[in-house]
Structures are given as structure tokens and as C-alpha cells.
PDB file of C-alpha atoms in Angstrom:
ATOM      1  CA  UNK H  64       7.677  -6.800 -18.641  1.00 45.00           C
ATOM      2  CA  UNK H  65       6.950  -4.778 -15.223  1.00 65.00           C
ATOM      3  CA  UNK H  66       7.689  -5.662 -12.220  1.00 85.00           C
ATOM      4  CA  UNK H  67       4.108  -5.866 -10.765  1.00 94.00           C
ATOM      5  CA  UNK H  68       2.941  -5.672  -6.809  1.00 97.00           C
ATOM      6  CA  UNK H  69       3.299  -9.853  -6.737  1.00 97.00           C
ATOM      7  CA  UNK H  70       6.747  -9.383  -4.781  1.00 97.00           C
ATOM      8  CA  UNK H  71       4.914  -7.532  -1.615  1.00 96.00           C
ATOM      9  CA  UNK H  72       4.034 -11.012  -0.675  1.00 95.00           C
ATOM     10  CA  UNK H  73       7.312 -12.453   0.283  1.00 93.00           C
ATOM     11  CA  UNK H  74       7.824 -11.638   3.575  1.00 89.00           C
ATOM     12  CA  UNK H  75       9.093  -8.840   5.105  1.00 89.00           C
ATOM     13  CA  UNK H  76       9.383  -7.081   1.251  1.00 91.00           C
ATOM     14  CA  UNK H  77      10.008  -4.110   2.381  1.00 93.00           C
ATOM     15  CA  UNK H  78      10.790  -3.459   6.079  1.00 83.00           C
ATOM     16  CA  UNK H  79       9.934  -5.255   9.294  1.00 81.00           C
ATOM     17  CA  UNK H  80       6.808  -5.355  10.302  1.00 84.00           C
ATOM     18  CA  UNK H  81       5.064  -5.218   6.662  1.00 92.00           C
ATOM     19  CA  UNK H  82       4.175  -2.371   4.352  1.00 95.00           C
ATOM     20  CA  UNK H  83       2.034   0.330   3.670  1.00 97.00           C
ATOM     21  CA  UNK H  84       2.344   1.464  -0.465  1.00 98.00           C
ATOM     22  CA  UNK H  85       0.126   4.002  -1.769  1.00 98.00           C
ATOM     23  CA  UNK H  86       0.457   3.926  -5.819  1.00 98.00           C
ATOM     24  CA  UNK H  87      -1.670   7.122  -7.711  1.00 98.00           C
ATOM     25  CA  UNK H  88      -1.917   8.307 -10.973  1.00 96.00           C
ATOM     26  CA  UNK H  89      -2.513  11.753 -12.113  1.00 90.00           C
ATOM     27  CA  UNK H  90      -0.701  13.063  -8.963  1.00 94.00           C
ATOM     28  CA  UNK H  91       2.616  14.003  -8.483  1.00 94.00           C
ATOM     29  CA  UNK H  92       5.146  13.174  -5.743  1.00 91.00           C
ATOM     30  CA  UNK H  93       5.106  15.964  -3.602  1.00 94.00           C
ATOM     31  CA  UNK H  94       0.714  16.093  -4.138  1.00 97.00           C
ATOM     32  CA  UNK H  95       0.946  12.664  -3.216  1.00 98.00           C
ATOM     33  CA  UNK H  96       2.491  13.570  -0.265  1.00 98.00           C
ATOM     34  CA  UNK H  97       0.740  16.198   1.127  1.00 98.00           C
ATOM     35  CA  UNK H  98      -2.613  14.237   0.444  1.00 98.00           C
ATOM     36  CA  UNK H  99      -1.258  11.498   2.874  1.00 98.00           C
ATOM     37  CA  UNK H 100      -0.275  13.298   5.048  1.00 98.00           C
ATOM     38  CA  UNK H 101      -3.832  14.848   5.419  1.00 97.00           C
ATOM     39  CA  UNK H 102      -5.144  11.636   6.085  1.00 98.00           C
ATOM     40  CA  UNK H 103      -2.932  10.945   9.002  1.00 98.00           C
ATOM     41  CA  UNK H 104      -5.599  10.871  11.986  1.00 94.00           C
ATOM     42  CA  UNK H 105      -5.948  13.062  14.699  1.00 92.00           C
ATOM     43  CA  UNK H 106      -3.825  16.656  14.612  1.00 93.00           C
ATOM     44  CA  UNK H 107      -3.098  17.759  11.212  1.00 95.00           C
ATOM     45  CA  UNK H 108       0.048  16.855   9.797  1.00 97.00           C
ATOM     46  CA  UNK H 109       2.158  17.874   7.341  1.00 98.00           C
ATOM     47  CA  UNK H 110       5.103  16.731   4.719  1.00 98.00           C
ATOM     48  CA  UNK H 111       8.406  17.695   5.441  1.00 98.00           C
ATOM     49  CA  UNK H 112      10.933  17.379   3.030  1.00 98.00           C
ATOM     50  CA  UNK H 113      14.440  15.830   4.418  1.00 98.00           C
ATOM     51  CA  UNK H 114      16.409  14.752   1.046  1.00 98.00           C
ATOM     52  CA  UNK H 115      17.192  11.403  -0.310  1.00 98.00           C
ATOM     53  CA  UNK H 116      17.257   8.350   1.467  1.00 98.00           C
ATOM     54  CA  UNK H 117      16.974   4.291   1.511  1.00 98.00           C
ATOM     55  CA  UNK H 118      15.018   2.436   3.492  1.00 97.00           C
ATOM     56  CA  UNK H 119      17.376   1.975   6.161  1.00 96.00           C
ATOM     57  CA  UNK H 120      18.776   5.688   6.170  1.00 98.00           C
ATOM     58  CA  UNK H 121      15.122   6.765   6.495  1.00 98.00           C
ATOM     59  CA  UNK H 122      14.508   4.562   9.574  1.00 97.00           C
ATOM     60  CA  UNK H 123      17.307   5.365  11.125  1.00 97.00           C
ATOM     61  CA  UNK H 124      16.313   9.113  10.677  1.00 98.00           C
ATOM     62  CA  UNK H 125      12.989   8.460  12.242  1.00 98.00           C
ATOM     63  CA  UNK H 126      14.510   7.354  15.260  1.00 97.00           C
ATOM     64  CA  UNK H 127      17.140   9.657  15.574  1.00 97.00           C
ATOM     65  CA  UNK H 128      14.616  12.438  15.071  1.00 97.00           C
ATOM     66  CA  UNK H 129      11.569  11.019  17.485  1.00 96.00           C
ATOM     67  CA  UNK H 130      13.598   9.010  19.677  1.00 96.00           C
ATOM     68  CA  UNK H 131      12.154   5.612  18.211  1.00 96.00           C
ATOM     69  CA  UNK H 132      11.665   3.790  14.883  1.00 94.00           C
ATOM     70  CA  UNK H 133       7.746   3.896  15.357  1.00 93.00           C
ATOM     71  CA  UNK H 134       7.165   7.148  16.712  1.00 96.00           C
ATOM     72  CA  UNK H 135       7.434   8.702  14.066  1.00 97.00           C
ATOM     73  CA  UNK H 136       5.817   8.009  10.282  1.00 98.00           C
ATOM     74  CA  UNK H 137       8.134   8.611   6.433  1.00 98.00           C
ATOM     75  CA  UNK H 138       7.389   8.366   3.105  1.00 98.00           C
ATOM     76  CA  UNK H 139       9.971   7.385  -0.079  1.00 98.00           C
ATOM     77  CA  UNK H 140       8.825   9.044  -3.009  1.00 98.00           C
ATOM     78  CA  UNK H 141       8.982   7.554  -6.542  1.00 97.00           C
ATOM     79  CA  UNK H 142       7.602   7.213  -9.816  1.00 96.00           C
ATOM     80  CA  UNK H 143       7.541   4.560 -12.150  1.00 94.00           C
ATOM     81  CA  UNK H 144       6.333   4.435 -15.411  1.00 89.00           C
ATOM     82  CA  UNK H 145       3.074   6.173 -15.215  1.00 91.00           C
ATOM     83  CA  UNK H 146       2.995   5.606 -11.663  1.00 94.00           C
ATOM     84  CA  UNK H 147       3.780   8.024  -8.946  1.00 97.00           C
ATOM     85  CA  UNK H 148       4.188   5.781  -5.524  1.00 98.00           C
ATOM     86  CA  UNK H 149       4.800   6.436  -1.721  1.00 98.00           C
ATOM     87  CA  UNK H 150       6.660   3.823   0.763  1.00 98.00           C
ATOM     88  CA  UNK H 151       5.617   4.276   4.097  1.00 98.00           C
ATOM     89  CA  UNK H 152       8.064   3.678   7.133  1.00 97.00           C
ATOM     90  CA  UNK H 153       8.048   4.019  10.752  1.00 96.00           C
ATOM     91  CA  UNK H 154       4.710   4.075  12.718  1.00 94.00           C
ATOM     92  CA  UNK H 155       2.343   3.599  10.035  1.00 95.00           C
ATOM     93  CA  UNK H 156       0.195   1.093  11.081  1.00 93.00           C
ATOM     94  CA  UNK H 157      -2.862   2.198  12.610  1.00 91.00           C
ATOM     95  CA  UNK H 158      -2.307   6.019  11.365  1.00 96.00           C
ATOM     96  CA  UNK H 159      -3.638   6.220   8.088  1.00 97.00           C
ATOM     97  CA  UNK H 160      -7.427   7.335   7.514  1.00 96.00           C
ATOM     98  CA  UNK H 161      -9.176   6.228   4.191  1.00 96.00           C
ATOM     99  CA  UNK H 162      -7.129   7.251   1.525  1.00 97.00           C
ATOM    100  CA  UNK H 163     -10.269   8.250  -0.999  1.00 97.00           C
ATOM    101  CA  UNK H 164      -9.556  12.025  -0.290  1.00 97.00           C
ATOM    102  CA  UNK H 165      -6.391  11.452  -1.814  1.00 98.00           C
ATOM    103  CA  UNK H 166      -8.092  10.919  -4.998  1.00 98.00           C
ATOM    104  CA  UNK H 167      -9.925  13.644  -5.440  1.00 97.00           C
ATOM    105  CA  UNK H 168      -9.867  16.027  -8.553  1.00 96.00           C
ATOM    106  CA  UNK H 169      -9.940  12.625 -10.766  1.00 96.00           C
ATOM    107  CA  UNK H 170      -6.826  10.754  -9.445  1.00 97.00           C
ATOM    108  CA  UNK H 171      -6.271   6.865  -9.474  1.00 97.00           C
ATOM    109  CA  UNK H 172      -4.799   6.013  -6.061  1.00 98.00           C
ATOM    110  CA  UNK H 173      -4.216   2.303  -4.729  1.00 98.00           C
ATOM    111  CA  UNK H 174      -3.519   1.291  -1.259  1.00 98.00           C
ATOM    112  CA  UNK H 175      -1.465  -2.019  -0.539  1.00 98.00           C
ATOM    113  CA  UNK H 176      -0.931  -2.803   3.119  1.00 96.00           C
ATOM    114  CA  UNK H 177       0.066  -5.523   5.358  1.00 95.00           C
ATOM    115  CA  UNK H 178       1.192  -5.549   8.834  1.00 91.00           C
ATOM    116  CA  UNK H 179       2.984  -8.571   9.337  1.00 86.00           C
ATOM    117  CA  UNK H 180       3.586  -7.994  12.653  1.00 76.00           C
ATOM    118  CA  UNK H 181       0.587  -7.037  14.126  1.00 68.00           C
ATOM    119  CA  UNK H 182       0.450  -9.842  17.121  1.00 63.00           C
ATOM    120  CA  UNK H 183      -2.913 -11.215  15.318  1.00 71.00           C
ATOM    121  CA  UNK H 184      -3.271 -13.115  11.899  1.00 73.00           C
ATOM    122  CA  UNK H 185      -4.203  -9.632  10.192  1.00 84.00           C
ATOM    123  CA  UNK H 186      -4.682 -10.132   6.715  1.00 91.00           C
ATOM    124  CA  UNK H 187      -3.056  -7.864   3.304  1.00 94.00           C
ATOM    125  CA  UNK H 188      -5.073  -5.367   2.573  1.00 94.00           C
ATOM    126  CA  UNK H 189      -6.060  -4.010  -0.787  1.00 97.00           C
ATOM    127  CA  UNK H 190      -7.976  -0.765  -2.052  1.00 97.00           C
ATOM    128  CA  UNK H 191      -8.780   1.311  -5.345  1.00 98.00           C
ATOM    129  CA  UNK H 192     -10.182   5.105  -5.062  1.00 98.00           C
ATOM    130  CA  UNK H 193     -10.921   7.674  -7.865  1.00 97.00           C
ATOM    131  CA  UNK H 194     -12.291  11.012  -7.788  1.00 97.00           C
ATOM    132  CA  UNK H 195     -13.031  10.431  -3.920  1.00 97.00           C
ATOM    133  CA  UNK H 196     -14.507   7.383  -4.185  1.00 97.00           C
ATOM    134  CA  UNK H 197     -14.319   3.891  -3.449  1.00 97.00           C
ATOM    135  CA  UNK H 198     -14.110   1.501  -6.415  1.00 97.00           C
ATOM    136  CA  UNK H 199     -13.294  -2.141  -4.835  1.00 97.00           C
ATOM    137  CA  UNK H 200     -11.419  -3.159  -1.134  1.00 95.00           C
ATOM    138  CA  UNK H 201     -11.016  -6.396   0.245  1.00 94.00           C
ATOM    139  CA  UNK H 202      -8.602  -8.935   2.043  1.00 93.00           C
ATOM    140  CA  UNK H 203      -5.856 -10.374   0.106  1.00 94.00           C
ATOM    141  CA  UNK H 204      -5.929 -13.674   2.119  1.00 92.00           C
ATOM    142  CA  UNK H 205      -9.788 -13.770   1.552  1.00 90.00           C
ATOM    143  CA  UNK H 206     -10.211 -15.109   4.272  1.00 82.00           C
ATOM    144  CA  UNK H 207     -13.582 -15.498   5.890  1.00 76.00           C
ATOM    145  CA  UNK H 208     -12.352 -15.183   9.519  1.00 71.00           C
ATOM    146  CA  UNK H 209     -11.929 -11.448   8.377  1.00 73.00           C
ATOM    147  CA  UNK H 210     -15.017 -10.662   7.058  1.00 71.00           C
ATOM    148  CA  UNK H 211     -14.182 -11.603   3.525  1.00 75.00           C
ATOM    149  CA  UNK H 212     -17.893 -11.871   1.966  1.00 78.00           C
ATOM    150  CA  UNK H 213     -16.764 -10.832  -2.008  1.00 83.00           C
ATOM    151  CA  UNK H 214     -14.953  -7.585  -2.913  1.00 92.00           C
ATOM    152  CA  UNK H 215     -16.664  -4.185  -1.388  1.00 93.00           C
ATOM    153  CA  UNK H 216     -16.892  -0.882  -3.640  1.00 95.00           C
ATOM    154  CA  UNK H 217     -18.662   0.108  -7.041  1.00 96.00           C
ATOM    155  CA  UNK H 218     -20.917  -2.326  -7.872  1.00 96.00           C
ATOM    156  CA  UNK H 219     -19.476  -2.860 -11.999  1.00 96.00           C
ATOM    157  CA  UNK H 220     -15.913  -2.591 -10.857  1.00 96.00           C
ATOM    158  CA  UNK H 221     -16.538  -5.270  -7.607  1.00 95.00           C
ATOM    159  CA  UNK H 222     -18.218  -7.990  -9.687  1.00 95.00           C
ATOM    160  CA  UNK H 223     -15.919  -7.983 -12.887  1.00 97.00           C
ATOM    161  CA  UNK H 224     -12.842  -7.793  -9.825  1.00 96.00           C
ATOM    162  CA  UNK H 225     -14.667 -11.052  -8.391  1.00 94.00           C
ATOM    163  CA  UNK H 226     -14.948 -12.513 -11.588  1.00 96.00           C
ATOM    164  CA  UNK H 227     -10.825 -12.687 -12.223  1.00 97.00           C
ATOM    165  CA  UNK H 228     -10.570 -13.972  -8.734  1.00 96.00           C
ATOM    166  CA  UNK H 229     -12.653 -16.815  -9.056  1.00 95.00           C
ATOM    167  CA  UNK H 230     -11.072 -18.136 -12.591  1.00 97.00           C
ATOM    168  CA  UNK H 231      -7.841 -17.383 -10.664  1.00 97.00           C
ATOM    169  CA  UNK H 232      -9.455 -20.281  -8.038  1.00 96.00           C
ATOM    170  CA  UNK H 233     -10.006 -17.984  -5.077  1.00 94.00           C
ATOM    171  CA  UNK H 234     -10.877 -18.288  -2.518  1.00 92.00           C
ATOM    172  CA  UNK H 235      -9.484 -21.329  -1.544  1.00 91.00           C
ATOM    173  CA  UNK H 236      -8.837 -21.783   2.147  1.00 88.00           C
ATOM    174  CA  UNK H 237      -7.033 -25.083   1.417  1.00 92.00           C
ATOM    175  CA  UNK H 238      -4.314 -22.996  -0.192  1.00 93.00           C
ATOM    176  CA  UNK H 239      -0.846 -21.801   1.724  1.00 93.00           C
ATOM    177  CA  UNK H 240      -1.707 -17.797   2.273  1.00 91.00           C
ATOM    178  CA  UNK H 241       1.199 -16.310   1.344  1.00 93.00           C
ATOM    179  CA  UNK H 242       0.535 -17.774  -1.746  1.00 96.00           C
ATOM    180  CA  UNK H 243      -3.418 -16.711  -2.050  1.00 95.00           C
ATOM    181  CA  UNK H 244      -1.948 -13.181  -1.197  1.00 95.00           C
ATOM    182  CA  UNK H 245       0.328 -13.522  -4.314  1.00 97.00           C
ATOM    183  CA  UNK H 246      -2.520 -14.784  -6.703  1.00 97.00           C
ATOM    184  CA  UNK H 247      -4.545 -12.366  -5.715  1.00 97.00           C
ATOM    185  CA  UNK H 248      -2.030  -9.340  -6.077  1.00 98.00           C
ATOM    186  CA  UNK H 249      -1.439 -10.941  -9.955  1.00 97.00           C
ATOM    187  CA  UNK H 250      -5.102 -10.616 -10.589  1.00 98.00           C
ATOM    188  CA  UNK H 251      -5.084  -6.785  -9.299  1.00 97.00           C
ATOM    189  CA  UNK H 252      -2.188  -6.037 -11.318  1.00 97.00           C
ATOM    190  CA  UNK H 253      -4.067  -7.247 -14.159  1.00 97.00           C
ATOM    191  CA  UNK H 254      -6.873  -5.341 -13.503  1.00 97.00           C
ATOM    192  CA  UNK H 255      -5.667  -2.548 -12.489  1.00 97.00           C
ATOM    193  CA  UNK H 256      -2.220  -2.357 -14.442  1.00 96.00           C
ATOM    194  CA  UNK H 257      -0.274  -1.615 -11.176  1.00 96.00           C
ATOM    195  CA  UNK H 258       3.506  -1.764 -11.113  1.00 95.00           C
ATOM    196  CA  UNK H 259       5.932  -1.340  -8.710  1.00 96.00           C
ATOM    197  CA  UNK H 260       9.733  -1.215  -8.956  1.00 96.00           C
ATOM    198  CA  UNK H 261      10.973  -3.996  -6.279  1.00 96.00           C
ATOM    199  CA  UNK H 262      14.872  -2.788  -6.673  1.00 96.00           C
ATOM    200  CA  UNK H 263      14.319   0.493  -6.586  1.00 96.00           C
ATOM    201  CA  UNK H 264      12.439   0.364  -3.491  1.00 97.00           C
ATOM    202  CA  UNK H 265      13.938  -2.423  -1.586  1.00 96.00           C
ATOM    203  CA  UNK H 266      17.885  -0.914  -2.314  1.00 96.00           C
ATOM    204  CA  UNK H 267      17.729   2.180  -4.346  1.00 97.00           C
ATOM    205  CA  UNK H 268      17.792   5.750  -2.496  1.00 98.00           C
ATOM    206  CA  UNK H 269      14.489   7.903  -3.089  1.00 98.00           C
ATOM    207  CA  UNK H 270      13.508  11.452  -2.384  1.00 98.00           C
ATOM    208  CA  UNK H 271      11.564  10.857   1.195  1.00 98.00           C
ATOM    209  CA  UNK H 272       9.464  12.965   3.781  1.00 98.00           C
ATOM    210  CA  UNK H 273       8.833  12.887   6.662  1.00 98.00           C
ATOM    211  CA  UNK H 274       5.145  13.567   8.419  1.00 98.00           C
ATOM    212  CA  UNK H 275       4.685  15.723  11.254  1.00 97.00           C
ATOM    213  CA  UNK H 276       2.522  17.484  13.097  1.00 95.00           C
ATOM    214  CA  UNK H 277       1.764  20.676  11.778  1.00 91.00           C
TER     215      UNK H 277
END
């Protein structure tokens, strides 16, 4: 038995103020890396490596280095099964371009995101890529306030997607959210096969970069 995405939804899972998790297969860590970091928007970027850390260490490194815990953004590097995975930290939210460059040459990458803290009701969000291209995104509240009209992407992969959600009774706006988000991250795990190791990341230590400006 894996350990699924399904534990992203309690709150807080990983660090305040939500979580950005990029899962990829047929990359490996340090690719991974340097793929995100390309996407980081505006000046190019690049991923530094500064050893092994936890969660906490690696906040506390982003602050001592940039002054602040969200000036500055840092990946924990992992791999699981035959997933490789990146844990963002730090000032994430906002920074990331579309990830579907990372996929190119063939790779599987996943995005998972959710910024809790955002100030407005911002919903989870969830999206597939390979080979540069977008297979399926949408909201993990599905929630129509958000735009949620069915899952966007490849047309075969979107309406076999929306076919799990609805036997999984979704949406259903009579339902608490936190637990649509969790029904809906069982049915992409399904799908999709995705895994991620919740002890590992929430209290193991991890190789980690950090990204910075090149």
C-alpha cells in the first residue's frame, strides 16, 4: 500500500501557508530541479545545491540567507518508488510559470498546489504534463466560483478524468471542501498512480536547493 497525495489535504501538510509538490517521472532529482527552476518567472534562475535539510532547517536557511522566509524560494528533493518529487518552500506562491516545459523529452510531471493562506478562498490546484503538454488541470474544490466548468487538457485523458470524478460524486457543493479536495486527490491517485511519502517529507531530512537568480 502507498501512501498516495490524499494527506496534502489536511491542513497545513506540509508548511504554513500550503504547498507547492511537483512529482515527475523519467527525470531525475537534480533535472527536476533545474527544470523548475527555469520556470521561475522573470530573471533566470538557477538551482543551487546547499546539502541536506528538513523542512524547518530549509526555512530557516531561506531566511537566514534572504533576510526573510518568503523572499526567497527551496526545493527538497526525493524519490519514491518510481517517483522523483520536489517540495517547494519559501516564496513559492505566485513564482512558478506552467510547469509543461518541465516535461519535455517524454517526462510525466504532476503539479499539486494549494495556498492556504492566500487572504482569498483560493482553491487546490491540480495538473498533469507530458512531453510539453498539457494532459488535464482543474480545481480540487471544483468549485464553480473558480471557474470549475469540467477538467481542462487532452480531450481522451479530460473526459475519462471526469468520468472517475463523477462516480466518486463530484462535484458536490453540499460537501465540506477539505473533504471534496481529499476525494478528488484519491481519484487522481488512481488515475494517475501518484504517490507521495508523507513521513519522509513532513519529518525526514532530504537533499534540497535552493533557487536563485542566475
Amino acid at each position: 500500500m502507498t501512501d498516495g497525495t490524499t494527506w496534502l489535504a489536511a491542513p497545513q501538510a506540509i508548511a504554513f501557508g500550503g504547498h507547492h509538490v511537483v512529482l515527475a517521472r523519467g527525470l531525475p532529482g537534480e533535472e527536476l530541479a533545474d527544470r523548475l527552476a527555469e520556470v521561475v518567472h522573470g530573471v533566470k534562475h538557477v538551482a543551487v545545491a546547499v546539502g541536506e535539510h528538513t523542512g524547518d532547517s530549509l526555512l530557516d536557511l531561506i531566511e537566514d540567507t534572504y533576510g526573510g522566509t518568503f523572499d526567497g524560494i527551496g526545493l527538497r528533493l526525493g524519490r519514491f518508488e518510481d517517483w522523483t518529487y520536489a517540495v517547494a518552500y519559501g516564496g513559492w506562491p505566485g513564482e512558478f510559470d506552467s510547469a509543461a516545459p518541465v516535461s519535455h523529452g517524454g517526462a510525466h510531471v504532476f503539479v499539486l498546489e494549494y495556498e492556504e493562506e492566500n487572504g482569498k478562498p483560493v482553491p487546490p490546484q491540480f495538473a498533469a504534463f507530458h512531453d510539453g503538454r498539457l494532459l488535464s488541470a482543474f480545481n480540487l474544490h471544483l468549485d464553480s466560483s473558480w471557474g470549475y466548468e469540467g477538467v481542462d487538457g487532452d480531450p481522451a485523458t479530460t473526459a475519462s478524468l471526469q468520468e472517475r470524478l463523477t462516480a466518486a460524486g463530484l462535484p458536490d457543493p453540499e460537501r465540506n471542501r477539505r473533504e471534496v479536495h481529499r476525494t478528488a486527490l484519491g481519484v487522481v491517485d488512481a488515475f494517475f498512480g501518484l504517490s507521495l511519502p508523507r513521513e519522509t517529507v513532513v519529518n525526514g531530512t532530504l537533499p534540497a536547493v535552493l533557487l536563485e537568480p542566475a
